Short mmCIF file of C-alpha atoms in Angstrom, two decimals:
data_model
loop_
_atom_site.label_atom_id
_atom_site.label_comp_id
_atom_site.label_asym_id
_atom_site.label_seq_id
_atom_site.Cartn_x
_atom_site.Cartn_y
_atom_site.Cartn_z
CA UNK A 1 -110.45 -119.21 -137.10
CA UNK A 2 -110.71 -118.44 -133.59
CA UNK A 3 -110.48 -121.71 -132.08
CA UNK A 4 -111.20 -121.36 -128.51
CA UNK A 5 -115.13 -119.74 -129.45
CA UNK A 6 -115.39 -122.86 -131.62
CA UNK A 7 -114.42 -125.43 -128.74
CA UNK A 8 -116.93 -123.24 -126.11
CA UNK A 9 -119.59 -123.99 -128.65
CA UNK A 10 -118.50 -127.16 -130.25
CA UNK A 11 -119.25 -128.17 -126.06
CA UNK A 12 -122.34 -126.65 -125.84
CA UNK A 13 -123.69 -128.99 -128.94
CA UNK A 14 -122.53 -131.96 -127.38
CA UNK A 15 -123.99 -130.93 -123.81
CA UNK A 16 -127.33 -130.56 -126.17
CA UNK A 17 -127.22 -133.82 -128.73
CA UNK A 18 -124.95 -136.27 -126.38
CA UNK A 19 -123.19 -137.40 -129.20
CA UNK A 20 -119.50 -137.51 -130.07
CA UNK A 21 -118.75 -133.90 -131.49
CA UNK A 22 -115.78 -133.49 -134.19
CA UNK A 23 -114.73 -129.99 -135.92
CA UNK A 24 -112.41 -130.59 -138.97
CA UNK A 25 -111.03 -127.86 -140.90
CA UNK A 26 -108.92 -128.02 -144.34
CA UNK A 27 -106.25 -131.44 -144.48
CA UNK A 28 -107.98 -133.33 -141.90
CA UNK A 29 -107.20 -131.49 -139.35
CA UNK A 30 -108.95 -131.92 -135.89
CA UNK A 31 -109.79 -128.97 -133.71
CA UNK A 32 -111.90 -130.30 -131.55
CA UNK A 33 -112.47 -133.90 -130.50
CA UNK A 34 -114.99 -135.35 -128.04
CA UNK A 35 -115.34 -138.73 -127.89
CA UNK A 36 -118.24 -140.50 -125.75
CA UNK A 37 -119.14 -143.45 -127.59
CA UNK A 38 -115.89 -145.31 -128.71
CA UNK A 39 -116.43 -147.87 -131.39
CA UNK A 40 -115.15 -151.43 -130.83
CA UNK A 41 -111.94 -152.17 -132.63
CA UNK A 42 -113.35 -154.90 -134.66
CA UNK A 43 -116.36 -152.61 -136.51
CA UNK A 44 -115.42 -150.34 -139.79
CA UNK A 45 -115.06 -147.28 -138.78
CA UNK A 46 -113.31 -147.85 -135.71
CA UNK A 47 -111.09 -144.92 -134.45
CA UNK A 48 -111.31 -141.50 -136.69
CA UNK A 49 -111.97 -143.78 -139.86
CA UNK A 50 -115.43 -143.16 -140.06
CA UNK A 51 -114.75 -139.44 -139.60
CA UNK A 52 -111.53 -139.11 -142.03
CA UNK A 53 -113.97 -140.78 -144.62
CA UNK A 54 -116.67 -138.79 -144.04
CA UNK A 55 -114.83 -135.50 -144.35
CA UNK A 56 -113.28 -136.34 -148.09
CA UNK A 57 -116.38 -137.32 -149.61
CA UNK A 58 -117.66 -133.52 -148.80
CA UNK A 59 -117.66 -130.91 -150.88
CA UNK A 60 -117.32 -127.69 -149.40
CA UNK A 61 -120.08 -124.90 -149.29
CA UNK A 62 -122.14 -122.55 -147.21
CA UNK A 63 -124.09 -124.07 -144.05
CA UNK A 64 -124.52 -127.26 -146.25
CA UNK A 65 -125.65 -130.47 -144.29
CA UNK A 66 -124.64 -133.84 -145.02
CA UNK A 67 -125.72 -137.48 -143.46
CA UNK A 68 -123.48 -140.53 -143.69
CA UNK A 69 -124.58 -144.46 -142.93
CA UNK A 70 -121.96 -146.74 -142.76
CA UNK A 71 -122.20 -150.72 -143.91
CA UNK A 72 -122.84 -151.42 -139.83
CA UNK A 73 -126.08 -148.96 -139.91
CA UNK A 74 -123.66 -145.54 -137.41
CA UNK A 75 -125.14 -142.72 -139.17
CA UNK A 76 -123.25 -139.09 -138.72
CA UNK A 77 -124.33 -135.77 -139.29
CA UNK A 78 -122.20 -132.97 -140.64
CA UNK A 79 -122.56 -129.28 -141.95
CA UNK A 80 -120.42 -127.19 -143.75
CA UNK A 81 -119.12 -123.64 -142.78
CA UNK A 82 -116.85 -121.12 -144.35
CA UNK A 83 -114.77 -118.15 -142.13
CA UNK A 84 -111.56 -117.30 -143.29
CA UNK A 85 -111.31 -120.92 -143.97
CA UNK A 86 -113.31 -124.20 -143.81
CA UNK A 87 -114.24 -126.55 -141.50
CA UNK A 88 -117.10 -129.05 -140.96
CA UNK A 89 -118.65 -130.43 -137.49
CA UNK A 90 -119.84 -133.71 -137.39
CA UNK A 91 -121.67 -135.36 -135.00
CA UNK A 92 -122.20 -139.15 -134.15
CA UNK A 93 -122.91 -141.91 -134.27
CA UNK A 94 -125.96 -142.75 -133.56
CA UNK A 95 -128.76 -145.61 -135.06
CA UNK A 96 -131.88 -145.03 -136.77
CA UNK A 97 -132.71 -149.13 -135.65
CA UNK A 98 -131.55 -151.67 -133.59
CA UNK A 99 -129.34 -153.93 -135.70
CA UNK A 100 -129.71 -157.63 -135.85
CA UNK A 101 -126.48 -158.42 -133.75
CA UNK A 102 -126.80 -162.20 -134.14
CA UNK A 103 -126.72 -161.62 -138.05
CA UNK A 104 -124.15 -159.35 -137.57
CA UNK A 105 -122.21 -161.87 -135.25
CA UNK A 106 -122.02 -164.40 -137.85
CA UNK A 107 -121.68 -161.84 -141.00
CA UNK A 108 -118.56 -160.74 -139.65
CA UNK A 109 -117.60 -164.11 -137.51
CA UNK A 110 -117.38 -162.07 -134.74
CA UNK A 111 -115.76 -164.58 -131.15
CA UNK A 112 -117.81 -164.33 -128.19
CA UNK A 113 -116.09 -161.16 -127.11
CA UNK A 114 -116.61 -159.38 -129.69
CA UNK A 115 -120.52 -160.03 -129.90
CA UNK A 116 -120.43 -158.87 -126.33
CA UNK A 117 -118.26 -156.13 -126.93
CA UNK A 118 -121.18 -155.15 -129.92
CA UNK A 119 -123.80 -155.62 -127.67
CA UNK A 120 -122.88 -153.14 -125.03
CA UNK A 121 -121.99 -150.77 -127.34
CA UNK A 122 -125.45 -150.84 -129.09
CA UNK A 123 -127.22 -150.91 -125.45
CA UNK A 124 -124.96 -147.34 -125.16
CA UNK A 125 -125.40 -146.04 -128.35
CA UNK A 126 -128.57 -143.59 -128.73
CA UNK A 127 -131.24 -144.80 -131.01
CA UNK A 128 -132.90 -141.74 -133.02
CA UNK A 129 -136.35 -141.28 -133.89
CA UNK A 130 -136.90 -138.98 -137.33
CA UNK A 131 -138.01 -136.14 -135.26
CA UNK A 132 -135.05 -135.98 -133.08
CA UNK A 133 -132.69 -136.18 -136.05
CA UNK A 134 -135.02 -133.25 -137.33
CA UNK A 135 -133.94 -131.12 -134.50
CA UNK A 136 -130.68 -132.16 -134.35
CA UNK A 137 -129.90 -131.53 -137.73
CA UNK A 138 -131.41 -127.73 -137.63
CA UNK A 139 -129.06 -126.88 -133.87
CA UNK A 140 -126.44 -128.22 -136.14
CA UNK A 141 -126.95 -125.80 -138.90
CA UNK A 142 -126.81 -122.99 -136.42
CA UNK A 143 -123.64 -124.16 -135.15
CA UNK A 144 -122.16 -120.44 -136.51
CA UNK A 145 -124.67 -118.90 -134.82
CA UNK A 146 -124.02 -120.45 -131.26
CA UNK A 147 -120.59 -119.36 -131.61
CA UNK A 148 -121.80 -115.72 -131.73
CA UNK A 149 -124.27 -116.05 -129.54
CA UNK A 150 -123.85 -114.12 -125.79
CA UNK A 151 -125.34 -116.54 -123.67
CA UNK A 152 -125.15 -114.39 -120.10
CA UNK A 153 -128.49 -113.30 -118.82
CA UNK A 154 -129.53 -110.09 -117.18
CA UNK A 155 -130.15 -111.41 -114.17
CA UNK A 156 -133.43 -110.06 -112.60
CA UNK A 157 -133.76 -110.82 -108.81
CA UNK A 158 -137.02 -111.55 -107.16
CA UNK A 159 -138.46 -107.79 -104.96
CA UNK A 160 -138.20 -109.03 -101.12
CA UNK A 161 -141.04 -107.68 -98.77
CA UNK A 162 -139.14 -107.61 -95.84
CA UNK A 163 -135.28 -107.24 -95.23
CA UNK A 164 -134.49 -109.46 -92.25
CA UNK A 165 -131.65 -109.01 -89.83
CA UNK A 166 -128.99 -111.17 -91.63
CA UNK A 167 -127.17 -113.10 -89.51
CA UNK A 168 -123.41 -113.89 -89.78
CA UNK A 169 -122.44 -117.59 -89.85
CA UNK A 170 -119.04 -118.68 -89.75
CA UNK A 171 -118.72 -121.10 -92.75
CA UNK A 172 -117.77 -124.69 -92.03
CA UNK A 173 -114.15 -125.64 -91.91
CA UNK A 174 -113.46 -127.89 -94.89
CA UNK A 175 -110.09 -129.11 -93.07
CA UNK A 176 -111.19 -132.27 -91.78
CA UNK A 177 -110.27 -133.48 -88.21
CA UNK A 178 -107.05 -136.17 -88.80
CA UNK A 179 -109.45 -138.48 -86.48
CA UNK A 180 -112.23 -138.83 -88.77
CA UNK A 181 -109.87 -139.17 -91.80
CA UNK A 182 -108.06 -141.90 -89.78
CA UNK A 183 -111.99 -143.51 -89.13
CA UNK A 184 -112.57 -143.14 -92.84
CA UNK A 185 -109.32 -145.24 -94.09
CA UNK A 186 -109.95 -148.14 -91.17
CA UNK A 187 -114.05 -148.31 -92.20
CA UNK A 188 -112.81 -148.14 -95.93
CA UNK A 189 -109.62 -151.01 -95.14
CA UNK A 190 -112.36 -152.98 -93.15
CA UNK A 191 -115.62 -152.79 -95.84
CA UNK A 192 -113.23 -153.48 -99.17
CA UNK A 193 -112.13 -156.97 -96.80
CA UNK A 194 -115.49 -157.76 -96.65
CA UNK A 195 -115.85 -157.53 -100.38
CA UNK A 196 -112.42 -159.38 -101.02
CA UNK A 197 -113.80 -162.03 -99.02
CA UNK A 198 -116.89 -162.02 -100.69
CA UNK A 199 -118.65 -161.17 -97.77
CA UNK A 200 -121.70 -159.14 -99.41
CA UNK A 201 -123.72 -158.89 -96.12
CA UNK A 202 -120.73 -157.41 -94.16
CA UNK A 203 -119.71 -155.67 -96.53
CA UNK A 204 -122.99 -153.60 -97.22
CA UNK A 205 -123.42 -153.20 -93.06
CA UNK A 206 -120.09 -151.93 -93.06
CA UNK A 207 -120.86 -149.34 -95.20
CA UNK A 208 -123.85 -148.11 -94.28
CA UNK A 209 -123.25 -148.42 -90.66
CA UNK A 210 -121.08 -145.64 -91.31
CA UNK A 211 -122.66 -143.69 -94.02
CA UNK A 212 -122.24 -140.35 -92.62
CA UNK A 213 -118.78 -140.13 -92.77
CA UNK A 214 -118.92 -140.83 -96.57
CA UNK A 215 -121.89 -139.03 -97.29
CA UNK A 216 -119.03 -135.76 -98.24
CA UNK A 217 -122.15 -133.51 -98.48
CA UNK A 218 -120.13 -130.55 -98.33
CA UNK A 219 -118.89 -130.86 -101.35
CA UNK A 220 -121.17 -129.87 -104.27
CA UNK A 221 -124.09 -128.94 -101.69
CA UNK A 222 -126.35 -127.68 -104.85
CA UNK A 223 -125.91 -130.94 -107.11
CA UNK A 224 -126.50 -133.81 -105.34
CA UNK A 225 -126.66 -136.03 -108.11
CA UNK A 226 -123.41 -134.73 -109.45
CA UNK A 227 -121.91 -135.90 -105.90
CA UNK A 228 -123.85 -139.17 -106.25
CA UNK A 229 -122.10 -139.63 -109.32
CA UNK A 230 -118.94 -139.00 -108.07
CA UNK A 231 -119.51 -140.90 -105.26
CA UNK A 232 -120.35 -144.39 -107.25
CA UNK A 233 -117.52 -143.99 -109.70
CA UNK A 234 -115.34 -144.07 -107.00
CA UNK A 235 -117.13 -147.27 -105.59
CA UNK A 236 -116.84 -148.96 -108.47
CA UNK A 237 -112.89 -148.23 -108.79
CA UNK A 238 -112.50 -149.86 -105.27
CA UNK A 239 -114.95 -152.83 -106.26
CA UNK A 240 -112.66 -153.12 -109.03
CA UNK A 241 -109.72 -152.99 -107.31
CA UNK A 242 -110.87 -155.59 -104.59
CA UNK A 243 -111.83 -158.04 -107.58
CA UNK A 244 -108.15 -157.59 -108.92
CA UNK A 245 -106.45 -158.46 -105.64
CA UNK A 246 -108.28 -161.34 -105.61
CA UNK A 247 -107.01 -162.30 -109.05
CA UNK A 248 -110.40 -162.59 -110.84
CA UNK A 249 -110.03 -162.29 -114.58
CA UNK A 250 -109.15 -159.22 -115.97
CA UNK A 251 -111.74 -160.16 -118.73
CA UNK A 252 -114.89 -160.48 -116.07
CA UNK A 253 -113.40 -157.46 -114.40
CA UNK A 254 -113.56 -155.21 -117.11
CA UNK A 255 -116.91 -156.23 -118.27
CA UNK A 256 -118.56 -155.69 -114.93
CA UNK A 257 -116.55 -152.48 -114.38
CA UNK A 258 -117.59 -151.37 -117.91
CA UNK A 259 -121.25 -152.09 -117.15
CA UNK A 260 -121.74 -150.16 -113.72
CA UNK A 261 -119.28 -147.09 -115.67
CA UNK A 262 -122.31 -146.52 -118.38
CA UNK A 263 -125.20 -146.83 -115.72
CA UNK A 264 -123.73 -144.25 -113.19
CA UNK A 265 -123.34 -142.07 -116.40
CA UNK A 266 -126.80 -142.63 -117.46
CA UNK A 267 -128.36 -142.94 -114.22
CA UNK A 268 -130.48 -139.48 -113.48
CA UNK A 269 -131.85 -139.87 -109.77
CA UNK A 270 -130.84 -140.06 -106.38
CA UNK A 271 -132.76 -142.95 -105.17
CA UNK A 272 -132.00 -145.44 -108.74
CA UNK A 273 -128.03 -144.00 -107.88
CA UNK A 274 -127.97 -145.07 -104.25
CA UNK A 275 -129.26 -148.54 -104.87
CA UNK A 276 -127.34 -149.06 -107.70
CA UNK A 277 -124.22 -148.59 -104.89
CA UNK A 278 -125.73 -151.86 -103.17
CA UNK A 279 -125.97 -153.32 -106.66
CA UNK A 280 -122.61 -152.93 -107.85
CA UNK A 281 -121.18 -154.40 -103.78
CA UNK A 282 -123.09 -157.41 -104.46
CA UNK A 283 -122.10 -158.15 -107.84
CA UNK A 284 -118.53 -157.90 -107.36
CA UNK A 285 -118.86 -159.85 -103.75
CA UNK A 286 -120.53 -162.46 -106.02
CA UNK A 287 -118.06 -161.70 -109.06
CA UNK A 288 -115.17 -162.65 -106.43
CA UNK A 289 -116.62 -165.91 -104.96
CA UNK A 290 -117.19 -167.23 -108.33
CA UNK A 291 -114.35 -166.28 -109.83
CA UNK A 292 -111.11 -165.97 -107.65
CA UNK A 293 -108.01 -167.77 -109.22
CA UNK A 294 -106.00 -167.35 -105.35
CA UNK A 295 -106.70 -170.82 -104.67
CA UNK A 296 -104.73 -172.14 -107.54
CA UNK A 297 -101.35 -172.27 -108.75
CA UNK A 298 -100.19 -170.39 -111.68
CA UNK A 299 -100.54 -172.87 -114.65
CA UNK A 300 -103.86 -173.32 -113.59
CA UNK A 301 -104.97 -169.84 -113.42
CA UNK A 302 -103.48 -169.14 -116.19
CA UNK A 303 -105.57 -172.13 -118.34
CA UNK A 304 -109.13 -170.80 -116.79
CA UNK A 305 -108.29 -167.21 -117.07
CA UNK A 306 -107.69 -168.49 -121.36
CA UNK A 307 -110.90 -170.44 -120.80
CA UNK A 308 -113.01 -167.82 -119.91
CA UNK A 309 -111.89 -165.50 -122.88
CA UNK A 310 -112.18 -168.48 -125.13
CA UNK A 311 -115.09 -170.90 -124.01
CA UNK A 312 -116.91 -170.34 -127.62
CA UNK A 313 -113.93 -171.65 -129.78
CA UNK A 314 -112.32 -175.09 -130.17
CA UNK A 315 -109.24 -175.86 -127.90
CA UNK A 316 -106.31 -177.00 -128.56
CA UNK A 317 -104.66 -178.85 -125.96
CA UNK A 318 -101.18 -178.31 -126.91
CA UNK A 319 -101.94 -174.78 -128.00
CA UNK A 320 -103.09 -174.11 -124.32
CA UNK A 321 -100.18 -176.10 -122.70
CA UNK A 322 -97.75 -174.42 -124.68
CA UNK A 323 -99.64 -170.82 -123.37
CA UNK A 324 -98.83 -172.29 -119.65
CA UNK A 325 -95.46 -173.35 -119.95
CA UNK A 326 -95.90 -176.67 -119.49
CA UNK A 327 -96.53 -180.29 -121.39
CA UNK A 328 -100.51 -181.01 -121.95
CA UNK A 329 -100.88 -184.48 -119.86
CA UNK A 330 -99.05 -182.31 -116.50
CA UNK A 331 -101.78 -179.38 -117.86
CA UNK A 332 -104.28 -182.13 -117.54
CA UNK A 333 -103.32 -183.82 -114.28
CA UNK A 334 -103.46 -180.65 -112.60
CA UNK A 335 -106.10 -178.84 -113.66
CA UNK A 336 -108.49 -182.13 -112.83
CA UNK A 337 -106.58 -181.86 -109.49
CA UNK A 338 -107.20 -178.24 -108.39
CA UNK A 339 -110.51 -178.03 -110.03
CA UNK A 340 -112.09 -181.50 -109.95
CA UNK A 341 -113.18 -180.63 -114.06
CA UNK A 342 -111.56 -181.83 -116.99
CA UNK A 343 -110.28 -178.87 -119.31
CA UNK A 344 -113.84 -179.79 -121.69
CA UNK A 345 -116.10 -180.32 -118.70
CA UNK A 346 -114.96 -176.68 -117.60
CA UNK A 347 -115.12 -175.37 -121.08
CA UNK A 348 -118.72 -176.43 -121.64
CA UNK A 349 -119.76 -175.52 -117.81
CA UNK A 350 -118.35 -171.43 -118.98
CA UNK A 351 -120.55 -172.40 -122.12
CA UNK A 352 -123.64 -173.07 -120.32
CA UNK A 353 -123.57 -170.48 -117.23
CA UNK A 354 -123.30 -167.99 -120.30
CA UNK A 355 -126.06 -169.47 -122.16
CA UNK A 356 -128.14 -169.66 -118.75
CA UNK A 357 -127.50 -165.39 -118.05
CA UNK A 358 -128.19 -165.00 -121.67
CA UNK A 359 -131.84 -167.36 -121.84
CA UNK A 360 -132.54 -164.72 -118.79
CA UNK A 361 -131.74 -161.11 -119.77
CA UNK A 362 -131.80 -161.06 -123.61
CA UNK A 363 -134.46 -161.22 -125.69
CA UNK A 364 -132.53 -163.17 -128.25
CA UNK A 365 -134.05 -166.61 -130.13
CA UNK A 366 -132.25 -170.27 -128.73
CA UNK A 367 -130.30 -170.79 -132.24
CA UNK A 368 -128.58 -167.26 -131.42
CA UNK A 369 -127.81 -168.25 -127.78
CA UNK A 370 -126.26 -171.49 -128.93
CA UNK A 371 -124.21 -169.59 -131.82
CA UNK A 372 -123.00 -167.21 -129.53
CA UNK A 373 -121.46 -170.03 -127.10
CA UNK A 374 -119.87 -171.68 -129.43
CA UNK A 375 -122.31 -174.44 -130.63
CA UNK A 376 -123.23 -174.66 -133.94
CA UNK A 377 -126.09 -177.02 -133.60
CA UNK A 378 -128.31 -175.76 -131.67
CA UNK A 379 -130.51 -179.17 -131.28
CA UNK A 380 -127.28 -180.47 -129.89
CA UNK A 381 -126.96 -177.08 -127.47
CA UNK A 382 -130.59 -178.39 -126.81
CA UNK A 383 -129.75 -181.68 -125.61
CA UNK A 384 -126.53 -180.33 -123.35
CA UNK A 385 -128.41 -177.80 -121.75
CA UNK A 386 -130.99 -180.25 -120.37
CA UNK A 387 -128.70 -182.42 -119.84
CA UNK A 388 -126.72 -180.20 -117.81
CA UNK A 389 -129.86 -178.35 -115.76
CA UNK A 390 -132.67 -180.39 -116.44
CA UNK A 391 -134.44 -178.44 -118.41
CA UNK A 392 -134.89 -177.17 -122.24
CA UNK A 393 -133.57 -173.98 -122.96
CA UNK A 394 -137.48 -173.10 -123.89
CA UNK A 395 -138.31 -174.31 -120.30
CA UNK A 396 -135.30 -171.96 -118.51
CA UNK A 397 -137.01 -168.95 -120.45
CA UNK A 398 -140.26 -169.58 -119.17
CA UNK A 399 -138.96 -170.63 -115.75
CA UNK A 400 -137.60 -167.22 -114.97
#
């Protein structure tokens, strides 16, 4: 098997289909392995399971196609092909349907985390109608075919009426004067201070006060989204950075980092890219005022930081005392002395600022939102929640 003509095209199907792409040939052995879509650790499947499984329950002949569902509803597609040996391509997953992720929450007793983790990855994952999977399925049989396939055009150029007098131009240096690099570094120090200090106003100013100088518009002149791109990933690395200084959780971090990564990706204009840039500047800005642990000593930090990972479970006291070092009353004393909250009070305010972004952007039923914070009652959720904002969880909905 000629492996490098299978990678060229195994590329070219997942430039077509977007999904994960996998060649396997005789023993399990990978040739090719592009991974988009990673599935969360705590779903079957996880890893090259789903793909290791798939493979042995195939029997080998010519161009045959194959689908496989697993017990969380990721289908795969795979077809069979025979050179001088073997091997099968597979591609997925994908979903035929939205799952029920509450149900699937509680089927599985999934924590908080996880259900979050599950819910990003099915807002990532592509959703199939029957006529995609249609189309998909028949490029895949071809998959032979595309490896044979010359895909260089004749190129035929357009008949010009008139030759004009061409005129030399002396391309731009791309060596950039030390001065402006010097600019770039003090406008770049100054703006990511503005978002360490939360500053969102000054920080956004900043930036686009000196847009020019970042605009790098000399590099990739013919694909200005792909520079767009380029240009937010790195935004959000800095924004990251900035949030980590400032000792927010690594947990809110990576979930906010993890967001803005999949929308850049997925993002296809200009004008939804450059506001998402003021987007993600805000959020973080807001991320760090809410959220920065600088303030407080370490055994402190350290008890919010397991807080915020663990607001929808039970705590132990003396668990989370023994986590800090320390006895539970000092744990106590000094948490209600940096914070003004007792450990529960805290616990329960995480609880309802998640319930509170969750009554807003999901389209999920009360019972679910009180489930997924850690209440099993959700009449009692009921009665905290008003008590808490003054209104019914029904009333919050309607509200905004």
């Amino acid at each position: 098997m000629e492996q490098t003509n299978h990678v060229s095209a195994a590329l070219k199907l997942h430039h077509i289909t977007n999904l994960n792409t996998y060649i396997i040939k005789n023993e399990a052995d990978f040739i090719f392995y592009n991974e988009k879509d990673s599935i969360p650790e705590f779903m079957p499947g996880t890893g090259e399971k789903d793909i290791i499984y798939f493979y042995q329950q195939i029997t080998f002949s010519e161009n045959q196609l194959y689908a496989y569902t697993n017990e969380w509803g990721l289908h795969y597609l795979a077809c069979t092909f025979n050179e001088a040996e073997n091997y099968l391509v597979i591609i997925g997953p994908y979903m035929e349907l939205i799952p029920d992720l509450y149900q699937l929450s509680r089927k599985y007793n999934l924590s908080n985390n996880q259900s979050n983790d599950l819910r990003r990855f099915c807002n990532q994952i592509q959703v199939l109608n029957s006529d995609k999977i249609n189309s998909i399925s028949s490029i895949l049989q071809v998959f032979d075919q595309i490896i044979k396939t010359d895909n260089k055009p004749i190129r035929i150029e357009a008949i010009k009426e008139s030759e004009t007098t061409q005129v030399n131009r002396t391309s731009p240096s791309l060596v950039e004067d030390g001065d402006l690099i010097k600019i770039r570094y003090k406008v770049e120090s100054d703006f990511i201070h503005a978002v360490e200090q939360g500053n969102k106003s000054k920080a956004l100013s900043t930036l686009y006060a000196h847009e020019g100088i970042f605009s790098f518009s000399e590099r990739l002149p013919s694909q200005p989204l792909r520079r767009l791109k380029n240009l937010n990933i790195v935004l959000n690395t800095l924004l990251r950075s900035a949030a980590g200084r400032r000792n927010v959780p690594t947990i809110l971090i990576h979930r906010m980092s993890e967001k803005f990564a999949h929308q850049i990706e997925n993002t296809n204009q200009v004008s939804k890219l450059q506001s998402l840039q003021d987007a993600m500047i805000e959020e973080y800005s807001d991320l760090i005022i809410s959220n920065s642990l600088n303030k407080y000593s370490k055994v402190t930090q350290k008890a919010i930081e397991y807080l915020m990972i663990f607001y929808d479970k039970k705590i132990d006291k003396n668990e989370l005392a023994a986590l800090c070092f320390t006895h539970p009353s000092h744990l106590s004393r000094k948490f209600k002395q940096e914070t003004n909250w007792t450990i529960t009070a805290y616990q329960q305010m995480l609880r309802i600022e998640e319930a509170k972004y969750l009554l807003k952007n999901e389209n999920i039923s009360v019972e679910e939102v009180a489930w997924l914070i850690g209440y099993e009652d959700s009449s009692y959720f009921a009665r905290v929640f008003k008590k808490e904002t003054g209104c019914t969880p029904s009333q919050y909905i309607e509200n905004n």
